[in-house]
Amino acid sequence: MSATVGYHGYYHASAECWSVYTEVLGVEYSDAVLWGQVHQLTVDTYAVQHAGGPHPDKSVGIHLSGLHLVLDRGVHPPLVPPMLQRLAAAIEIWPHFPPPESDRHITVWDVAVAASPQDHADTVRRWARQVWAAWTPYHANIAALVIRHASPHGQTRV
Ligand SMILES: [Zn+2]
């Protein structure tokens, strides 16, 4: 897990919360269905919920774009990372989106205590929709960035 340790330096997360997150990632790494269905949502939702403080605008913007692709465009989560890589390469200066206050009802802690893989997946989806809804004032900005720099082409289901 050493590749992810560095993130803790700039995510706006406590060490305790970060360790719960790494536990949740461990569960997803070891379950192929969870990996395919919700892992990308977990990564993007956790990052966006930890915007603020030292968290760079680029990271927040990329993970918001991931939520947009899955939740608004219906992109299958495993197809999202290459699109986010294209965005990361294409956009040099990211806009700053001040984080909303109201996205804290569901957290990674709720995912960590899920009773089954199905409950885990359902909780991640509820968590992702809650966080994405809290950022509604920026949905149009994010959609415009994605359309301009990383259009999903034929990969949407909408
Ligand atoms: Zn946290």
GROMACS .gro file of N, CA and C and ligand atoms in nm, residues 13 17 46 50 104 109, ligand 1:
model
   19
   13ALA      N    1  -0.776   1.467   0.554
   13ALA     CA    2  -0.828   1.354   0.631
   13ALA      C    3  -0.743   1.331   0.754
   17CYS      N    4  -0.921   0.836   1.001
   17CYS     CA    5  -1.013   0.821   0.888
   17CYS      C    6  -0.940   0.754   0.771
   46TYR      N    7  -1.432   0.933  -0.171
   46TYR     CA    8  -1.347   0.963  -0.055
   46TYR      C    9  -1.264   1.089  -0.081
   50HIS      N   10  -1.297   1.468   0.102
   50HIS     CA   11  -1.181   1.523   0.173
   50HIS      C   12  -1.115   1.635   0.095
  104ARG      N   13  -2.166   1.533   0.469
  104ARG     CA   14  -2.100   1.451   0.571
  104ARG      C   15  -2.189   1.346   0.636
  109TRP      N   16  -1.673   0.540   0.698
  109TRP     CA   17  -1.697   0.457   0.817
  109TRP      C   18  -1.821   0.370   0.796
  159ZN      ZN   19  -1.255   1.150   0.685
   0.00000   0.00000   0.00000
